[in-house]
Amino acid sequence: GVESSSTVIHEMSHWLEEKVPGIRREVVDFYNKRTKGEDLVRLRDVTGNKAYGEDEVTRTDKWLHPYMGKEYKDASEILSMGMEMMYENPAYLAKNDPEMFDFIYSVVRRG
């Protein structure tokens, strides 16, 4: 009852990635394409935020926030952060990362 709408969208997007057949594979393919050849770096180093643990790493790419490239074994922040940005300010997402906008839009269109 105290979460913002964008937080609910973010968390529901994690659920979609896990439960809807095919989405996880698309997210992994998108992530791998965008981050090919990039090294892992610690989130706390790239953001300056010491609240991130020593073991939290990312591939920075050209994500609008370094957290989007966070490396997980069986999850990601691609769909969740992308859907949250699409909800909060789709014009900003389209202008500043059109490739991410197109990817998120393609997922949303499938319903």
GROMACS .gro file of N, CA, C and O in nm:
model
  444
    1GLY      N    1   0.078  -0.120   0.000
    1GLY     CA    2   0.000   0.000   0.000
    1GLY      C    3   0.082   0.127   0.000
    1GLY      O    4   0.027   0.233  -0.019
    2VAL      N    5   0.213   0.117   0.020
    2VAL     CA    6   0.294   0.239   0.026
    2VAL      C    7   0.387   0.253  -0.095
    2VAL      O    8   0.456   0.353  -0.108
    3GLU      N    9   0.389   0.155  -0.181
    3GLU     CA   10   0.477   0.158  -0.297
    3GLU      C   11   0.422   0.250  -0.405
    3GLU      O   12   0.302   0.260  -0.424
    4SER      N   13   0.513   0.313  -0.479
    4SER     CA   14   0.470   0.398  -0.590
    4SER      C   15   0.428   0.310  -0.707
    4SER      O   16   0.465   0.193  -0.716
    5SER      N   17   0.353   0.369  -0.799
    5SER     CA   18   0.310   0.296  -0.918
    5SER      C   19   0.430   0.247  -0.998
    5SER      O   20   0.430   0.135  -1.049
    6SER      N   21   0.533   0.331  -1.010
    6SER     CA   22   0.650   0.291  -1.088
    6SER      C   23   0.724   0.174  -1.023
    6SER      O   24   0.777   0.087  -1.094
    7THR      N   25   0.724   0.167  -0.890
    7THR     CA   26   0.786   0.053  -0.822
    7THR      C   27   0.708  -0.075  -0.849
    7THR      O   28   0.766  -0.181  -0.871
    8VAL      N   29   0.576  -0.066  -0.849
    8VAL     CA   30   0.492  -0.182  -0.878
    8VAL      C   31   0.519  -0.230  -1.021
    8VAL      O   32   0.535  -0.351  -1.045
    9ILE      N   33   0.527  -0.138  -1.115
    9ILE     CA   34   0.557  -0.174  -1.254
    9ILE      C   35   0.693  -0.241  -1.263
    9ILE      O   36   0.710  -0.342  -1.332
   10HIS      N   37   0.791  -0.186  -1.193
   10HIS     CA   38   0.926  -0.243  -1.192
   10HIS      C   39   0.921  -0.388  -1.144
   10HIS      O   40   0.975  -0.478  -1.209
   11GLU      N   41   0.858  -0.410  -1.031
   11GLU     CA   42   0.854  -0.545  -0.973
   11GLU      C   43   0.770  -0.642  -1.056
   11GLU      O   44   0.805  -0.759  -1.071
   12MET      N   45   0.660  -0.595  -1.112
   12MET     CA   46   0.579  -0.680  -1.198
   12MET      C   47   0.655  -0.719  -1.325
   12MET      O   48   0.637  -0.828  -1.379
   13SER      N   49   0.743  -0.632  -1.370
   13SER     CA   50   0.825  -0.662  -1.488
   13SER      C   51   0.923  -0.774  -1.459
   13SER      O   52   0.953  -0.856  -1.547
   14HIS      N   53   0.974  -0.780  -1.336
   14HIS     CA   54   1.057  -0.896  -1.298
   14HIS      C   55   0.974  -1.023  -1.309
   14HIS      O   56   1.021  -1.126  -1.358
   15TRP      N   57   0.850  -1.017  -1.263
   15TRP     CA   58   0.761  -1.133  -1.271
   15TRP      C   59   0.738  -1.173  -1.417
   15TRP      O   60   0.745  -1.290  -1.451
   16LEU      N   61   0.710  -1.074  -1.504
   16LEU     CA   62   0.690  -1.103  -1.647
   16LEU      C   63   0.811  -1.172  -1.708
   16LEU      O   64   0.798  -1.269  -1.782
   17GLU      N   65   0.928  -1.120  -1.676
   17GLU     CA   66   1.051  -1.179  -1.731
   17GLU      C   67   1.067  -1.324  -1.689
   17GLU      O   68   1.112  -1.408  -1.766
   18GLU      N   69   1.027  -1.353  -1.567
   18GLU     CA   70   1.040  -1.489  -1.516
   18GLU      C   71   0.931  -1.583  -1.565
   18GLU      O   72   0.957  -1.700  -1.592
   19LYS      N   73   0.810  -1.534  -1.581
   19LYS     CA   74   0.694  -1.621  -1.604
   19LYS      C   75   0.646  -1.631  -1.747
   19LYS      O   76   0.586  -1.731  -1.784
   20VAL      N   77   0.666  -1.528  -1.827
   20VAL     CA   78   0.611  -1.530  -1.963
   20VAL      C   79   0.711  -1.595  -2.057
   20VAL      O   80   0.824  -1.548  -2.071
   21PRO      N   81   0.670  -1.704  -2.122
   21PRO     CA   82   0.763  -1.776  -2.210
   21PRO      C   83   0.823  -1.686  -2.318
   21PRO      O   84   0.754  -1.608  -2.383
   22GLY      N   85   0.953  -1.697  -2.331
   22GLY     CA   86   1.024  -1.627  -2.437
   22GLY      C   87   1.081  -1.492  -2.399
   22GLY      O   88   1.179  -1.446  -2.459
   23ILE      N   89   1.022  -1.425  -2.300
   23ILE     CA   90   1.070  -1.290  -2.267
   23ILE      C   91   1.211  -1.294  -2.208
   23ILE      O   92   1.296  -1.215  -2.246
   24ARG      N   93   1.236  -1.387  -2.119
   24ARG     CA   94   1.369  -1.395  -2.057
   24ARG      C   95   1.476  -1.411  -2.165
   24ARG      O   96   1.581  -1.348  -2.162
   25ARG      N   97   1.453  -1.497  -2.263
   25ARG     CA   98   1.549  -1.519  -2.371
   25ARG      C   99   1.573  -1.390  -2.450
   25ARG      O  100   1.685  -1.355  -2.484
   26GLU      N  101   1.466  -1.317  -2.479
   26GLU     CA  102   1.478  -1.189  -2.551
   26GLU      C  103   1.558  -1.088  -2.471
   26GLU      O  104   1.641  -1.015  -2.526
   27VAL      N  105   1.533  -1.083  -2.341
   27VAL     CA  106   1.606  -0.990  -2.254
   27VAL      C  107   1.754  -1.025  -2.253
   27VAL      O  108   1.840  -0.938  -2.268
   28VAL      N  109   1.786  -1.152  -2.238
   28VAL     CA  110   1.926  -1.196  -2.237
   28VAL      C  111   1.993  -1.163  -2.370
   28VAL      O  112   2.106  -1.111  -2.372
   29ASP      N  113   1.926  -1.188  -2.479
   29ASP     CA  114   1.982  -1.156  -2.611
   29ASP      C  115   2.007  -1.007  -2.626
   29ASP      O  116   2.111  -0.964  -2.677
   30PHE      N  117   1.912  -0.926  -2.583
   30PHE     CA  118   1.926  -0.781  -2.591
   30PHE      C  119   2.043  -0.734  -2.505
   30PHE      O  120   2.127  -0.655  -2.549
   31TYR      N  121   2.049  -0.784  -2.383
   31TYR     CA  122   2.159  -0.749  -2.291
   31TYR      C  123   2.294  -0.787  -2.351
   31TYR      O  124   2.388  -0.707  -2.352
   32ASN      N  125   2.305  -0.910  -2.401
   32ASN     CA  126   2.432  -0.956  -2.458
   32ASN      C  127   2.473  -0.874  -2.580
   32ASN      O  128   2.591  -0.843  -2.597
   33LYS      N  129   2.377  -0.838  -2.663
   33LYS     CA  130   2.406  -0.757  -2.781
   33LYS      C  131   2.457  -0.619  -2.740
   33LYS      O  132   2.556  -0.570  -2.794
   34ARG      N  133   2.393  -0.559  -2.642
   34ARG     CA  134   2.429  -0.424  -2.600
   34ARG      C  135   2.561  -0.419  -2.524
   34ARG      O  136   2.629  -0.317  -2.526
   35THR      N  137   2.595  -0.527  -2.455
   35THR     CA  138   2.713  -0.521  -2.368
   35THR      C  139   2.831  -0.603  -2.421
   35THR      O  140   2.930  -0.621  -2.350
   36LYS      N  141   2.821  -0.651  -2.542
   36LYS     CA  142   2.928  -0.735  -2.599
   36LYS      C  143   3.064  -0.664  -2.587
   36LYS      O  144   3.080  -0.549  -2.626
   37GLY      N  145   3.159  -0.736  -2.530
   37GLY     CA  146   3.295  -0.685  -2.517
   37GLY      C  147   3.318  -0.595  -2.397
   37GLY      O  148   3.431  -0.550  -2.374
   38GLU      N  149   3.216  -0.569  -2.320
   38GLU     CA  150   3.232  -0.482  -2.203
   38GLU      C  151   3.269  -0.564  -2.080
   38GLU      O  152   3.219  -0.674  -2.059
   39ASP      N  153   3.355  -0.507  -2.000
   39ASP     CA  154   3.396  -0.570  -1.875
   39ASP      C  155   3.295  -0.540  -1.764
   39ASP      O  156   3.226  -0.439  -1.768
   40LEU      N  157   3.292  -0.630  -1.668
   40LEU     CA  158   3.211  -0.605  -1.548
   40LEU      C  159   3.282  -0.502  -1.460
   40LEU      O  160   3.405  -0.507  -1.445
   41VAL      N  161   3.205  -0.411  -1.404
   41VAL     CA  162   3.257  -0.314  -1.308
   41VAL      C  163   3.163  -0.311  -1.188
   41VAL      O  164   3.044  -0.344  -1.199
   42ARG      N  165   3.216  -0.274  -1.073
   42ARG     CA  166   3.133  -0.269  -0.954
   42ARG      C  167   3.038  -0.149  -0.961
   42ARG      O  168   3.079  -0.039  -0.998
   43LEU      N  169   2.913  -0.174  -0.929
   43LEU     CA  170   2.813  -0.067  -0.930
   43LEU      C  171   2.853   0.047  -0.838
   43LEU      O  172   2.834   0.164  -0.872
   44ARG      N  173   2.909   0.016  -0.725
   44ARG     CA  174   2.946   0.121  -0.631
   44ARG      C  175   3.057   0.209  -0.688
   44ARG      O  176   3.062   0.327  -0.658
   45ASP      N  177   3.143   0.153  -0.772
   45ASP     CA  178   3.249   0.233  -0.832
   45ASP      C  179   3.196   0.324  -0.942
   45ASP      O  180   3.234   0.440  -0.953
   46VAL      N  181   3.108   0.271  -1.024
   46VAL     CA  182   3.058   0.348  -1.139
   46VAL      C  183   2.952   0.452  -1.097
   46VAL      O  184   2.939   0.555  -1.164
   47THR      N  185   2.881   0.427  -0.988
   47THR     CA  186   2.778   0.521  -0.943
   47THR      C  187   2.824   0.610  -0.829
   47THR      O  188   2.764   0.714  -0.805
   48GLY      N  189   2.926   0.567  -0.755
   48GLY     CA  190   2.968   0.640  -0.636
   48GLY      C  191   2.880   0.611  -0.515
   48GLY      O  192   2.898   0.666  -0.409
   49ASN      N  193   2.784   0.520  -0.532
   49ASN     CA  194   2.691   0.485  -0.426
   49ASN      C  195   2.744   0.364  -0.349
   49ASN      O  196   2.739   0.252  -0.399
   50LYS      N  197   2.790   0.388  -0.228
   50LYS     CA  198   2.849   0.281  -0.146
   50LYS      C  199   2.744   0.188  -0.087
   50LYS      O  200   2.778   0.088  -0.023
   51ALA      N  201   2.616   0.215  -0.109
   51ALA     CA  202   2.510   0.124  -0.063
   51ALA      C  203   2.510  -0.004  -0.145
   51ALA      O  204   2.461  -0.107  -0.099
   52TYR      N  205   2.563   0.001  -0.267
   52TYR     CA  206   2.577  -0.122  -0.347
   52TYR      C  207   2.685  -0.207  -0.285
   52TYR      O  208   2.790  -0.157  -0.243
   53GLY      N  209   2.661  -0.337  -0.280
   53GLY     CA  210   2.758  -0.429  -0.222
   53GLY      C  211   2.880  -0.446  -0.311
   53GLY      O  212   2.877  -0.416  -0.431
   54GLU      N  213   2.987  -0.496  -0.253
   54GLU     CA  214   3.112  -0.520  -0.326
   54GLU      C  215   3.091  -0.617  -0.442
   54GLU      O  216   3.161  -0.611  -0.542
   55ASP      N  217   2.994  -0.706  -0.428
   55ASP     CA  218   2.972  -0.809  -0.529
   55ASP      C  219   2.868  -0.770  -0.634
   55ASP      O  220   2.840  -0.847  -0.726
   56GLU      N  221   2.811  -0.651  -0.625
   56GLU     CA  222   2.712  -0.607  -0.724
   56GLU      C  223   2.786  -0.542  -0.841
   56GLU      O  224   2.852  -0.440  -0.825
   57VAL      N  225   2.773  -0.607  -0.958
   57VAL     CA  226   2.848  -0.562  -1.075
   57VAL      C  227   2.755  -0.535  -1.192
   57VAL      O  228   2.643  -0.584  -1.197
   58THR      N  229   2.807  -0.458  -1.287
   58THR     CA  230   2.729  -0.419  -1.403
   58THR      C  231   2.817  -0.411  -1.526
   58THR      O  232   2.940  -0.406  -1.515
   59ARG      N  233   2.754  -0.411  -1.640
   59ARG     CA  234   2.818  -0.376  -1.766
   59ARG      C  235   2.751  -0.245  -1.807
   59ARG      O  236   2.630  -0.242  -1.830
   60THR      N  237   2.828  -0.139  -1.814
   60THR     CA  238   2.770  -0.005  -1.821
   60THR      C  239   2.704   0.030  -1.953
   60THR      O  240   2.608   0.106  -1.956
   61ASP      N  241   2.752  -0.020  -2.065
   61ASP     CA  242   2.692   0.008  -2.195
   61ASP      C  243   2.657   0.156  -2.204
   61ASP      O  244   2.729   0.241  -2.153
   62LYS      N  245   2.547   0.187  -2.267
   62LYS     CA  246   2.497   0.324  -2.274
   62LYS      C  247   2.362   0.333  -2.202
   62LYS      O  248   2.277   0.415  -2.234
   63TRP      N  249   2.342   0.246  -2.105
   63TRP     CA  250   2.217   0.246  -2.027
   63TRP      C  251   2.197   0.385  -1.967
   63TRP      O  252   2.292   0.454  -1.934
   64LEU      N  253   2.073   0.422  -1.948
   64LEU     CA  254   2.043   0.551  -1.887
   64LEU      C  255   2.075   0.552  -1.738
   64LEU      O  256   2.087   0.658  -1.678
   65HIS      N  257   2.089   0.434  -1.681
   65HIS     CA  258   2.137   0.420  -1.542
   65HIS      C  259   2.221   0.293  -1.537
   65HIS      O  260   2.179   0.190  -1.589
   66PRO      N  261   2.337   0.298  -1.473
   66PRO     CA  262   2.424   0.179  -1.468
   66PRO      C  263   2.357   0.055  -1.409
   66PRO      O  264   2.395  -0.056  -1.441
   67TYR      N  265   2.257   0.075  -1.323
   67TYR     CA  266   2.187  -0.038  -1.261
   67TYR      C  267   2.119  -0.125  -1.366
   67TYR      O  268   2.098  -0.245  -1.344
   68MET      N  269   2.086  -0.069  -1.480
   68MET     CA  270   2.018  -0.144  -1.585
   68MET      C  271   2.103  -0.260  -1.635
   68MET      O  272   2.051  -0.361  -1.680
   69GLY      N  273   2.234  -0.245  -1.628
   69GLY     CA  274   2.324  -0.350  -1.675
   69GLY      C  275   2.370  -0.445  -1.567
   69GLY      O  276   2.464  -0.523  -1.587
   70LYS      N  277   2.304  -0.440  -1.450
   70LYS     CA  278   2.345  -0.525  -1.339
   70LYS      C  279   2.346  -0.671  -1.380
   70LYS      O  280   2.254  -0.720  -1.445
   71GLU      N  281   2.451  -0.738  -1.344
   71GLU     CA  282   2.472  -0.879  -1.379
   71GLU      C  283   2.410  -0.968  -1.272
   71GLU      O  284   2.440  -0.955  -1.153
   72TYR      N  285   2.322  -1.056  -1.316
   72TYR     CA  286   2.259  -1.158  -1.231
   72TYR      C  287   2.280  -1.293  -1.297
   72TYR      O  288   2.304  -1.301  -1.417
   73LYS      N  289   2.259  -1.398  -1.220
   73LYS     CA  290   2.266  -1.532  -1.278
   73LYS      C  291   2.138  -1.562  -1.357
   73LYS      O  292   2.144  -1.607  -1.470
   74ASP      N  293   2.022  -1.537  -1.297
   74ASP     CA  294   1.895  -1.575  -1.360
   74ASP      C  295   1.792  -1.463  -1.361
   74ASP      O  296   1.672  -1.488  -1.351
   75ALA      N  297   1.837  -1.340  -1.374
   75ALA     CA  298   1.745  -1.227  -1.378
   75ALA      C  299   1.816  -1.109  -1.443
   75ALA      O  300   1.931  -1.122  -1.486
   76SER      N  301   1.746  -0.997  -1.452
   76SER     CA  302   1.809  -0.875  -1.504
   76SER      C  303   1.730  -0.754  -1.457
   76SER      O  304   1.623  -0.767  -1.398
   77GLU      N  305   1.781  -0.639  -1.487
   77GLU     CA  306   1.711  -0.514  -1.463
   77GLU      C  307   1.668  -0.449  -1.594
   77GLU      O  308   1.617  -0.338  -1.594
   78ILE      N  309   1.688  -0.517  -1.705
   78ILE     CA  310   1.657  -0.461  -1.836
   78ILE      C  311   1.508  -0.431  -1.850
   78ILE      O  312   1.467  -0.317  -1.871
   79LEU      N  313   1.426  -0.532  -1.839
   79LEU     CA  314   1.282  -0.514  -1.856
   79LEU      C  315   1.225  -0.429  -1.743
   79LEU      O  316   1.145  -0.339  -1.767
   80SER      N  317   1.264  -0.456  -1.620
   80SER     CA  318   1.207  -0.384  -1.506
   80SER      C  319   1.240  -0.236  -1.510
   80SER      O  320   1.151  -0.151  -1.495
   81MET      N  321   1.364  -0.200  -1.534
   81MET     CA  322   1.402  -0.059  -1.541
   81MET      C  323   1.345   0.005  -1.668
   81MET      O  324   1.301   0.120  -1.666
   82GLY      N  325   1.346  -0.069  -1.778
   82GLY     CA  326   1.291  -0.016  -1.903
   82GLY      C  327   1.142   0.011  -1.893
   82GLY      O  328   1.093   0.115  -1.938
   83MET      N  329   1.068  -0.081  -1.832
   83MET     CA  330   0.923  -0.062  -1.815
   83MET      C  331   0.896   0.054  -1.720
   83MET      O  332   0.804   0.133  -1.743
   84GLU      N  333   0.976   0.065  -1.616
   84GLU     CA  334   0.960   0.176  -1.521
   84GLU      C  335   0.984   0.310  -1.592
   84GLU      O  336   0.906   0.404  -1.576
   85MET      N  337   1.088   0.316  -1.673
   85MET     CA  338   1.116   0.440  -1.748
   85MET      C  339   1.007   0.467  -1.852
   85MET      O  340   0.969   0.583  -1.873
   86MET      N  341   0.957   0.363  -1.916
   86MET     CA  342   0.850   0.378  -2.013
   86MET      C  343   0.726   0.435  -1.945
   86MET      O  344   0.657   0.521  -2.001
   87TYR      N  345   0.698   0.391  -1.826
   87TYR     CA  346   0.582   0.439  -1.750
   87TYR      C  347   0.602   0.584  -1.707
   87TYR      O  348   0.513   0.667  -1.720
   88GLU      N  349   0.720   0.613  -1.652
   88GLU     CA  350   0.745   0.746  -1.595
   88GLU      C  351   0.762   0.854  -1.701
   88GLU      O  352   0.712   0.966  -1.684
   89ASN      N  353   0.833   0.824  -1.809
   89ASN     CA  354   0.861   0.927  -1.909
   89ASN      C  355   0.901   0.863  -2.041
   89ASN      O  356   1.019   0.858  -2.076
   90PRO      N  357   0.804   0.815  -2.117
   90PRO     CA  358   0.835   0.746  -2.242
   90PRO      C  359   0.909   0.835  -2.343
   90PRO      O  360   0.993   0.786  -2.417
   91ALA      N  361   0.879   0.963  -2.345
   91ALA     CA  362   0.947   1.052  -2.440
   91ALA      C  363   1.095   1.063  -2.406
   91ALA      O  364   1.180   1.062  -2.497
   92TYR      N  365   1.128   1.069  -2.278
   92TYR     CA  366   1.268   1.074  -2.236
   92TYR      C  367   1.340   0.946  -2.279
   92TYR      O  368   1.450   0.952  -2.333
   93LEU      N  369   1.277   0.831  -2.255
   93LEU     CA  370   1.337   0.704  -2.293
   93LEU      C  371   1.357   0.697  -2.444
   93LEU      O  372   1.465   0.660  -2.491
   94ALA      N  373   1.256   0.735  -2.520
   94ALA     CA  374   1.264   0.730  -2.667
   94ALA      C  375   1.375   0.821  -2.719
   94ALA      O  376   1.448   0.784  -2.811
   95LYS      N  377   1.389   0.937  -2.660
   95LYS     CA  378   1.489   1.033  -2.707
   95LYS      C  379   1.631   0.992  -2.668
   95LYS      O  380   1.724   1.004  -2.747
   96ASN      N  381   1.647   0.942  -2.545
   96ASN     CA  382   1.781   0.918  -2.491
   96ASN      C  383   1.833   0.776  -2.508
   96ASN      O  384   1.952   0.753  -2.497
   97ASP      N  385   1.743   0.681  -2.532
   97ASP     CA  386   1.785   0.544  -2.561
   97ASP      C  387   1.679   0.479  -2.650
   97ASP      O  388   1.600   0.395  -2.606
   98PRO      N  389   1.675   0.519  -2.778
   98PRO     CA  390   1.572   0.467  -2.867
   98PRO      C  391   1.574   0.316  -2.884
   98PRO      O  392   1.470   0.254  -2.903
   99GLU      N  393   1.692   0.256  -2.875
   99GLU     CA  394   1.700   0.110  -2.886
   99GLU      C  395   1.629   0.043  -2.769
   99GLU      O  396   1.556  -0.055  -2.787
  100MET      N  397   1.648   0.096  -2.648
  100MET     CA  398   1.579   0.042  -2.531
  100MET      C  399   1.429   0.068  -2.542
  100MET      O  400   1.348  -0.021  -2.514
  101PHE      N  401   1.391   0.187  -2.587
  101PHE     CA  402   1.250   0.218  -2.606
  101PHE      C  403   1.186   0.117  -2.701
  101PHE      O  404   1.079   0.062  -2.671
  102ASP      N  405   1.249   0.091  -2.813
  102ASP     CA  406   1.194  -0.003  -2.912
  102ASP      C  407   1.183  -0.143  -2.854
  102ASP      O  408   1.085  -0.214  -2.878
  103PHE      N  409   1.283  -0.183  -2.776
  103PHE     CA  410   1.279  -0.316  -2.714
  103PHE      C  411   1.161  -0.326  -2.616
  103PHE      O  412   1.082  -0.421  -2.622
  104ILE      N  413   1.149  -0.229  -2.528
  104ILE     CA  414   1.040  -0.231  -2.429
  104ILE      C  415   0.905  -0.224  -2.500
  104ILE      O  416   0.812  -0.298  -2.465
  105TYR      N  417   0.894  -0.141  -2.600
  105TYR     CA  418   0.769  -0.129  -2.674
  105TYR      C  419   0.732  -0.263  -2.739
  105TYR      O  420   0.615  -0.302  -2.740
  106SER      N  421   0.830  -0.333  -2.790
  106SER     CA  422   0.801  -0.461  -2.854
  106SER      C  423   0.749  -0.563  -2.752
  106SER      O  424   0.663  -0.646  -2.786
  107VAL      N  425   0.797  -0.557  -2.631
  107VAL     CA  426   0.749  -0.647  -2.526
  107VAL      C  427   0.607  -0.608  -2.487
  107VAL      O  428   0.518  -0.693  -2.475
  108VAL      N  429   0.582  -0.479  -2.469
  108VAL     CA  430   0.451  -0.431  -2.427
  108VAL      C  431   0.344  -0.461  -2.532
  108VAL      O  432   0.232  -0.498  -2.499
  109ARG      N  433   0.379  -0.448  -2.657
  109ARG     CA  434   0.282  -0.470  -2.766
  109ARG      C  435   0.226  -0.612  -2.766
  109ARG      O  436   0.114  -0.634  -2.810
  110ARG      N  437   0.306  -0.707  -2.720
  110ARG     CA  438   0.258  -0.845  -2.719
  110ARG      C  439   0.150  -0.869  -2.616
  110ARG      O  440   0.078  -0.966  -2.625
  111GLY      N  441   0.146  -0.782  -2.515
  111GLY     CA  442   0.043  -0.793  -2.411
  111GLY      C  443   0.052  -0.914  -2.340
  111GLY      O  444   0.035  -1.004  -2.297
   0.00000   0.00000   0.00000
